XYZ file of C-alpha atoms in Angstrom:
415
model
C -30.830 -137.883 -69.144
C -33.949 -137.431 -66.959
C -33.805 -135.957 -63.481
C -34.310 -138.569 -60.762
C -35.852 -137.347 -57.522
C -35.625 -138.953 -54.087
C -38.009 -137.677 -51.436
C -36.262 -138.249 -48.119
C -38.429 -135.796 -46.147
C -42.002 -135.043 -47.318
C -41.659 -131.591 -45.715
C -38.256 -130.975 -47.234
C -36.848 -127.468 -47.037
C -33.589 -128.384 -48.799
C -32.732 -129.834 -52.199
C -29.383 -131.472 -52.886
C -28.739 -131.802 -56.607
C -26.201 -134.446 -57.564
C -24.480 -133.841 -60.887
C -22.635 -136.542 -62.803
C -23.762 -139.391 -60.533
C -21.875 -142.637 -60.819
C -18.589 -141.107 -61.940
C -15.624 -143.533 -62.086
C -14.612 -144.408 -58.546
C -11.218 -145.311 -57.102
C -9.580 -146.394 -60.343
C -6.726 -148.877 -59.912
C -3.767 -148.291 -62.227
C -2.798 -151.779 -63.328
C 0.175 -150.468 -65.320
C 1.963 -149.610 -62.083
C 2.166 -153.318 -61.298
C 4.996 -153.541 -63.814
C 7.215 -151.642 -61.384
C 7.191 -154.515 -58.924
C 9.742 -157.299 -58.810
C 8.721 -160.534 -60.484
C 8.874 -162.778 -57.437
C 5.715 -164.567 -56.402
C 3.728 -163.225 -53.493
C 3.771 -166.327 -51.308
C 3.464 -165.075 -47.775
C 6.384 -165.708 -45.470
C 3.971 -166.679 -42.721
C 3.145 -170.358 -42.413
C -0.623 -170.200 -42.803
C -0.863 -167.676 -45.621
C -0.733 -169.983 -48.638
C -3.890 -171.772 -47.577
C -5.633 -168.685 -46.219
C -4.998 -166.119 -48.934
C -7.130 -166.166 -52.094
C -6.074 -164.770 -55.430
C -6.990 -161.237 -56.439
C -9.556 -162.662 -58.867
C -11.163 -164.705 -56.109
C -11.433 -161.666 -53.853
C -12.819 -159.457 -56.600
C -15.302 -162.150 -57.628
C -16.623 -162.541 -54.114
C -17.108 -158.792 -53.682
C -18.812 -158.615 -57.092
C -21.212 -161.400 -56.078
C -22.089 -159.597 -52.846
C -22.768 -156.355 -54.696
C -24.828 -158.184 -57.340
C -26.890 -159.933 -54.658
C -27.526 -156.608 -52.942
C -28.649 -154.974 -56.196
C -30.937 -157.928 -56.985
C -32.410 -157.729 -53.483
C -33.099 -154.018 -53.930
C -34.753 -154.678 -57.301
C -36.965 -157.343 -55.734
C -38.014 -155.000 -52.939
C -38.893 -152.247 -55.422
C -40.913 -154.692 -57.520
C -42.823 -155.965 -54.501
C -43.654 -152.371 -53.548
C -45.600 -152.032 -56.739
C -43.222 -151.219 -59.527
C -39.903 -149.726 -60.413
C -38.594 -146.398 -59.204
C -39.730 -144.686 -62.381
C -43.404 -145.486 -61.656
C -43.661 -143.334 -58.531
C -46.019 -140.378 -58.600
C -44.368 -137.242 -60.020
C -43.148 -134.300 -58.012
C -44.123 -130.865 -59.211
C -41.557 -128.380 -60.469
C -41.454 -126.642 -57.094
C -40.546 -129.922 -55.405
C -43.900 -130.382 -53.613
C -45.420 -133.866 -54.004
C -48.122 -133.849 -56.684
C -50.234 -136.270 -54.649
C -50.224 -137.888 -51.242
C -49.631 -141.223 -52.947
C -45.927 -140.474 -53.479
C -43.830 -143.251 -51.955
C -41.014 -142.229 -49.602
C -37.645 -142.106 -51.324
C -39.001 -143.503 -54.565
C -37.447 -142.072 -57.697
C -39.396 -140.013 -60.195
C -38.414 -139.278 -63.760
C -39.158 -135.907 -65.299
C -38.271 -134.546 -68.715
C -34.854 -134.588 -70.277
C -33.105 -131.957 -68.138
C -29.598 -133.349 -67.736
C -27.900 -136.138 -65.867
C -28.925 -135.142 -62.353
C -30.353 -136.622 -59.176
C -32.235 -134.539 -56.613
C -32.663 -135.369 -52.933
C -35.370 -133.612 -50.929
C -34.150 -133.413 -47.347
C -34.406 -131.582 -44.025
C -31.908 -128.851 -43.156
C -32.322 -129.547 -39.435
C -31.303 -133.184 -39.833
C -28.306 -132.188 -41.923
C -27.140 -129.556 -39.443
C -27.469 -131.931 -36.495
C -24.970 -134.415 -37.883
C -22.786 -132.461 -40.296
C -20.472 -129.566 -39.372
C -20.042 -129.019 -43.109
C -23.759 -128.341 -43.597
C -23.995 -126.429 -40.321
C -21.428 -123.914 -41.542
C -23.171 -123.439 -44.864
C -26.621 -123.027 -43.397
C -25.581 -120.565 -40.690
C -22.818 -118.487 -42.302
C -23.584 -115.539 -44.552
C -20.337 -116.171 -46.421
C -22.002 -119.003 -48.340
C -24.594 -118.249 -50.989
C -26.416 -121.481 -50.130
C -27.313 -120.096 -46.686
C -30.249 -118.215 -48.230
C -33.367 -120.022 -49.459
C -34.232 -119.698 -53.118
C -36.758 -117.035 -54.076
C -38.275 -119.488 -56.559
C -39.346 -122.284 -54.225
C -38.329 -121.134 -50.734
C -35.883 -124.019 -50.353
C -32.166 -124.175 -49.728
C -30.266 -125.570 -52.681
C -26.948 -127.385 -52.605
C -24.996 -128.969 -55.418
C -22.802 -132.054 -55.333
C -21.025 -133.945 -58.071
C -19.541 -137.354 -58.850
C -20.987 -139.163 -55.813
C -22.646 -142.536 -56.249
C -26.415 -142.073 -56.297
C -27.162 -145.079 -54.095
C -24.370 -144.290 -51.619
C -25.650 -140.754 -51.056
C -29.213 -142.037 -50.734
C -28.187 -144.570 -48.072
C -26.315 -141.906 -46.134
C -29.198 -139.437 -46.251
C -31.641 -142.139 -45.134
C -29.410 -142.797 -42.114
C -29.233 -139.093 -41.288
C -33.020 -138.820 -41.493
C -33.497 -141.922 -39.297
C -35.186 -143.885 -42.082
C -33.727 -147.163 -40.839
C -36.009 -149.388 -42.908
C -34.544 -147.872 -46.043
C -30.971 -148.676 -45.000
C -29.586 -152.039 -46.213
C -28.303 -154.394 -43.536
C -25.381 -155.437 -45.711
C -23.470 -153.759 -48.502
C -20.451 -154.531 -50.645
C -16.975 -153.278 -49.841
C -17.263 -151.039 -52.903
C -20.454 -149.393 -51.626
C -18.963 -149.116 -48.134
C -16.040 -147.161 -49.556
C -18.334 -144.881 -51.559
C -20.364 -144.106 -48.448
C -17.195 -143.496 -46.442
C -15.882 -140.964 -48.965
C -19.142 -138.991 -48.847
C -19.231 -139.167 -45.047
C -15.685 -137.860 -44.913
C -16.470 -134.954 -47.226
C -19.460 -133.864 -45.143
C -17.535 -134.568 -41.911
C -19.845 -137.320 -40.670
C -17.179 -139.853 -39.745
C -17.436 -139.278 -35.970
C -21.190 -139.046 -35.914
C -22.903 -141.540 -33.626
C -25.799 -141.831 -36.067
C -23.565 -143.929 -38.319
C -22.025 -146.153 -35.656
C -24.552 -148.983 -35.720
C -24.662 -149.243 -39.500
C -20.884 -149.073 -39.793
C -20.472 -151.871 -37.245
C -23.070 -154.047 -38.975
C -21.593 -153.502 -42.432
C -18.070 -154.131 -41.199
C -19.049 -157.367 -39.465
C -20.948 -158.581 -42.524
C -18.131 -157.883 -44.979
C -15.590 -159.301 -42.528
C -17.578 -162.533 -42.256
C -18.445 -162.969 -45.925
C -15.325 -161.930 -47.802
C -11.583 -162.270 -47.574
C -9.543 -159.554 -45.958
C -6.789 -158.793 -48.482
C -3.379 -160.273 -47.742
C -1.773 -158.681 -50.794
C -1.436 -155.123 -52.046
C -4.520 -154.577 -54.205
C -7.426 -152.205 -54.717
C -9.522 -153.811 -51.976
C -6.716 -153.248 -49.482
C -6.640 -149.533 -50.314
C -10.430 -149.371 -49.905
C -10.075 -150.905 -46.441
C -7.422 -148.362 -45.484
C -9.750 -145.566 -46.559
C -12.855 -146.979 -44.839
C -11.101 -147.831 -41.587
C -9.454 -144.409 -41.389
C -12.707 -142.531 -41.965
C -14.855 -144.631 -39.605
C -12.131 -145.165 -36.978
C -12.025 -148.962 -37.344
C -8.822 -149.462 -35.379
C -8.360 -153.193 -35.915
C -9.013 -153.045 -39.644
C -6.814 -149.974 -40.087
C -3.871 -151.543 -38.297
C -4.264 -154.823 -40.177
C -4.664 -153.193 -43.599
C -1.692 -150.875 -43.161
C 0.460 -153.780 -41.942
C -0.332 -155.683 -45.148
C 0.447 -152.574 -47.198
C 3.829 -152.222 -45.492
C 4.727 -155.832 -46.253
C 3.207 -156.219 -49.711
C 3.493 -152.862 -51.500
C 6.438 -152.098 -53.785
C 6.535 -148.312 -53.431
C 4.330 -145.361 -52.621
C 0.835 -146.857 -52.517
C -1.923 -145.669 -54.820
C -4.481 -143.555 -52.988
C -6.976 -144.024 -55.864
C -8.095 -140.433 -55.390
C -9.556 -141.373 -51.988
C -9.206 -139.256 -48.818
C -6.458 -141.437 -47.375
C -4.120 -138.464 -46.921
C -0.435 -138.213 -47.604
C 0.564 -138.701 -43.972
C -0.746 -142.271 -44.081
C 0.756 -143.215 -47.438
C 4.119 -141.691 -46.541
C 4.217 -143.512 -43.202
C 3.383 -146.823 -44.907
C 6.220 -146.309 -47.370
C 8.623 -145.242 -44.622
C 7.846 -148.421 -42.670
C 8.219 -150.529 -45.838
C 11.642 -149.035 -46.561
C 12.696 -149.499 -42.955
C 11.711 -153.179 -43.014
C 13.564 -153.871 -46.271
C 16.628 -151.963 -45.092
C 16.659 -154.001 -41.881
C 16.769 -157.283 -43.818
C 19.516 -156.148 -46.197
C 21.557 -154.640 -43.362
C 21.302 -157.885 -41.388
C 22.549 -159.843 -44.409
C 25.597 -157.588 -44.659
C 26.218 -157.944 -40.933
C 25.998 -161.719 -41.267
C 28.508 -161.661 -44.136
C 30.882 -159.543 -42.055
C 30.605 -161.985 -39.162
C 31.506 -164.942 -41.372
C 34.412 -163.053 -42.976
C 35.943 -162.001 -39.668
C 39.204 -163.812 -38.875
C 37.961 -164.281 -35.355
C 34.744 -166.047 -36.394
C 34.010 -169.014 -34.154
C 31.896 -171.925 -35.349
C 29.110 -172.494 -32.782
C 29.248 -176.284 -33.306
C 32.898 -177.195 -33.862
C 35.299 -174.423 -32.923
C 38.279 -176.271 -34.377
C 36.558 -176.059 -37.804
C 35.835 -172.309 -37.549
C 37.965 -171.245 -40.567
C 36.329 -173.785 -42.877
C 32.845 -173.059 -41.529
C 33.206 -169.295 -41.918
C 34.672 -169.610 -45.418
C 31.874 -171.874 -46.698
C 29.067 -169.787 -45.253
C 30.632 -166.479 -46.287
C 31.299 -167.599 -49.847
C 27.802 -168.976 -50.319
C 26.123 -165.912 -48.830
C 28.167 -163.508 -50.946
C 27.312 -165.383 -54.145
C 23.608 -165.185 -53.365
C 23.760 -161.523 -52.345
C 25.466 -160.750 -55.650
C 22.727 -162.642 -57.508
C 20.040 -160.733 -55.584
C 21.705 -157.393 -56.276
C 22.339 -156.655 -52.604
C 26.099 -156.025 -52.862
C 27.333 -153.272 -55.173
C 25.558 -151.006 -55.566
C 23.708 -151.796 -52.378
C 19.964 -151.084 -52.674
C 18.830 -147.907 -50.949
C 15.540 -146.275 -50.053
C 13.003 -145.781 -51.505
C 13.517 -149.377 -52.805
C 11.179 -148.818 -55.766
C 9.803 -152.118 -57.057
C 10.843 -154.092 -53.963
C 8.320 -155.730 -51.640
C 9.191 -156.838 -48.149
C 7.347 -160.126 -48.760
C 9.409 -160.863 -51.849
C 12.702 -159.955 -50.234
C 11.969 -162.407 -47.421
C 10.784 -165.156 -49.758
C 13.829 -164.710 -51.960
C 16.425 -164.969 -49.213
C 14.645 -167.908 -47.588
C 15.211 -169.930 -50.750
C 18.961 -169.866 -50.226
C 20.615 -173.293 -50.523
C 22.788 -174.347 -47.624
C 26.392 -175.240 -48.495
C 27.302 -178.826 -47.638
C 30.741 -179.992 -46.590
C 32.072 -182.869 -44.541
C 34.759 -183.035 -41.910
C 36.250 -185.638 -39.619
C 34.879 -186.037 -36.172
C 38.391 -185.920 -34.656
C 39.475 -182.913 -32.665
C 42.861 -182.960 -34.394
C 42.759 -184.401 -37.887
C 46.310 -183.825 -39.177
C 46.956 -187.561 -38.751
C 44.330 -188.803 -41.159
C 43.302 -192.429 -41.089
C 41.085 -194.108 -43.677
C 39.067 -195.591 -40.839
C 38.034 -192.194 -39.505
C 34.377 -191.198 -39.851
C 33.290 -188.113 -41.761
C 30.218 -186.077 -40.829
C 28.148 -183.383 -42.506
C 28.881 -180.025 -40.952
C 25.708 -178.874 -39.126
C 25.945 -175.067 -39.558
C 23.338 -173.792 -42.003
C 22.683 -170.436 -43.598
C 18.954 -171.162 -43.628
C 18.582 -170.958 -39.865
C 20.371 -167.602 -39.778
C 18.207 -166.309 -42.629
C 15.047 -167.461 -40.845
C 16.076 -165.496 -37.782
C 16.634 -162.369 -39.876
C 13.208 -162.713 -41.498
C 11.382 -163.451 -38.247
C 13.001 -160.499 -36.492
C 12.084 -158.180 -39.363
C 8.495 -159.448 -39.380
C 8.179 -158.923 -35.653
C 9.197 -155.298 -36.084
C 6.423 -154.561 -38.581
C 3.281 -153.174 -37.004
C 0.326 -151.576 -38.683
C -0.263 -147.879 -38.175
C -2.237 -146.673 -35.168
C -5.230 -144.459 -35.774
C -4.414 -142.420 -32.694
C -1.154 -141.393 -34.365
C -2.913 -140.137 -37.492
C -4.000 -136.509 -37.449
C -6.203 -135.297 -40.273
C -7.452 -131.756 -40.754
C -10.403 -131.160 -43.066
C -9.752 -128.539 -45.703
C -12.514 -126.023 -45.580
């Protein structure tokens, strides 16, 4: 493959060589979906069915956005006078062969491997990146010395997305006209991963672009309401760029909709986040199951008192207890009782399942004392329902679930 060269700074004193550009990114393991229970993912909240698209719909919309962005970029390149490969060549020493070289246009040289080179300024890199600052100023790194061949500093990178790194370097070098106003969620995640690696996530230079990209994606695509790849991308992006609202919302969905330890997709999400999500998921499921057992114990107690007709307490307790126990046995919540880590169990599905319980129906006389039965006496449907008790259990459990707070997450960069 030919070497592609991007001239970010015409007076560049540094060359970043990207090896293996466009490596597979954040691969989702579909086979793990088989671990989940087979209940549908209808949200237990009232407005979710109408508001939540399918995974295919979400993926399609993101794909369209990315396609439109790529087409827009192609149009811009064409209007500038040709494709990237038509830019004037750069000599072997990296110096522009003529003053006609277009900024940041790509140049193809001979077949020298699958590489991309970025010609940049060390001062710009050091201003925004502690990672680069350490390597430029510390004698412990071989890259801190310029090459004897061309007098430039040389750094290697691998597996990054070519376009994502180019966008990030254009931002660092204040080339705002070269930075797209909108990007896809996929590209946003790729940029975030690179920014995290070079420790740029707190840099003010990125703030405006991050806010614009976030607002654009937020307005033009669905925020995931199910556990899927896009949700994991949001967790990664919001953690790296300190997007508090998005981080809390994404982790709350993960707690409710995941069925075990979430996939990190090889992204810098960090184990502390994934473990806390799973801990909260297990806690929420345990709360629901524990409340069901407590409800069964209340109905089975000899002292149970019917809240509607106290004189029918024995019959009321027996009907509700028997029905609840049958359903709990069907759900597998009795013996053995499910325990953490609840592999394959989603909070959403647990709630949906128990809300489908059918209320037992039985009739009784309206008399206070009915041992003298008369055929003229009226019978009435007993008003106590399991459904209302189940709804309370679900609502209480939902209210307890909160997304994670960024201020509680502490991440140390490995040097």
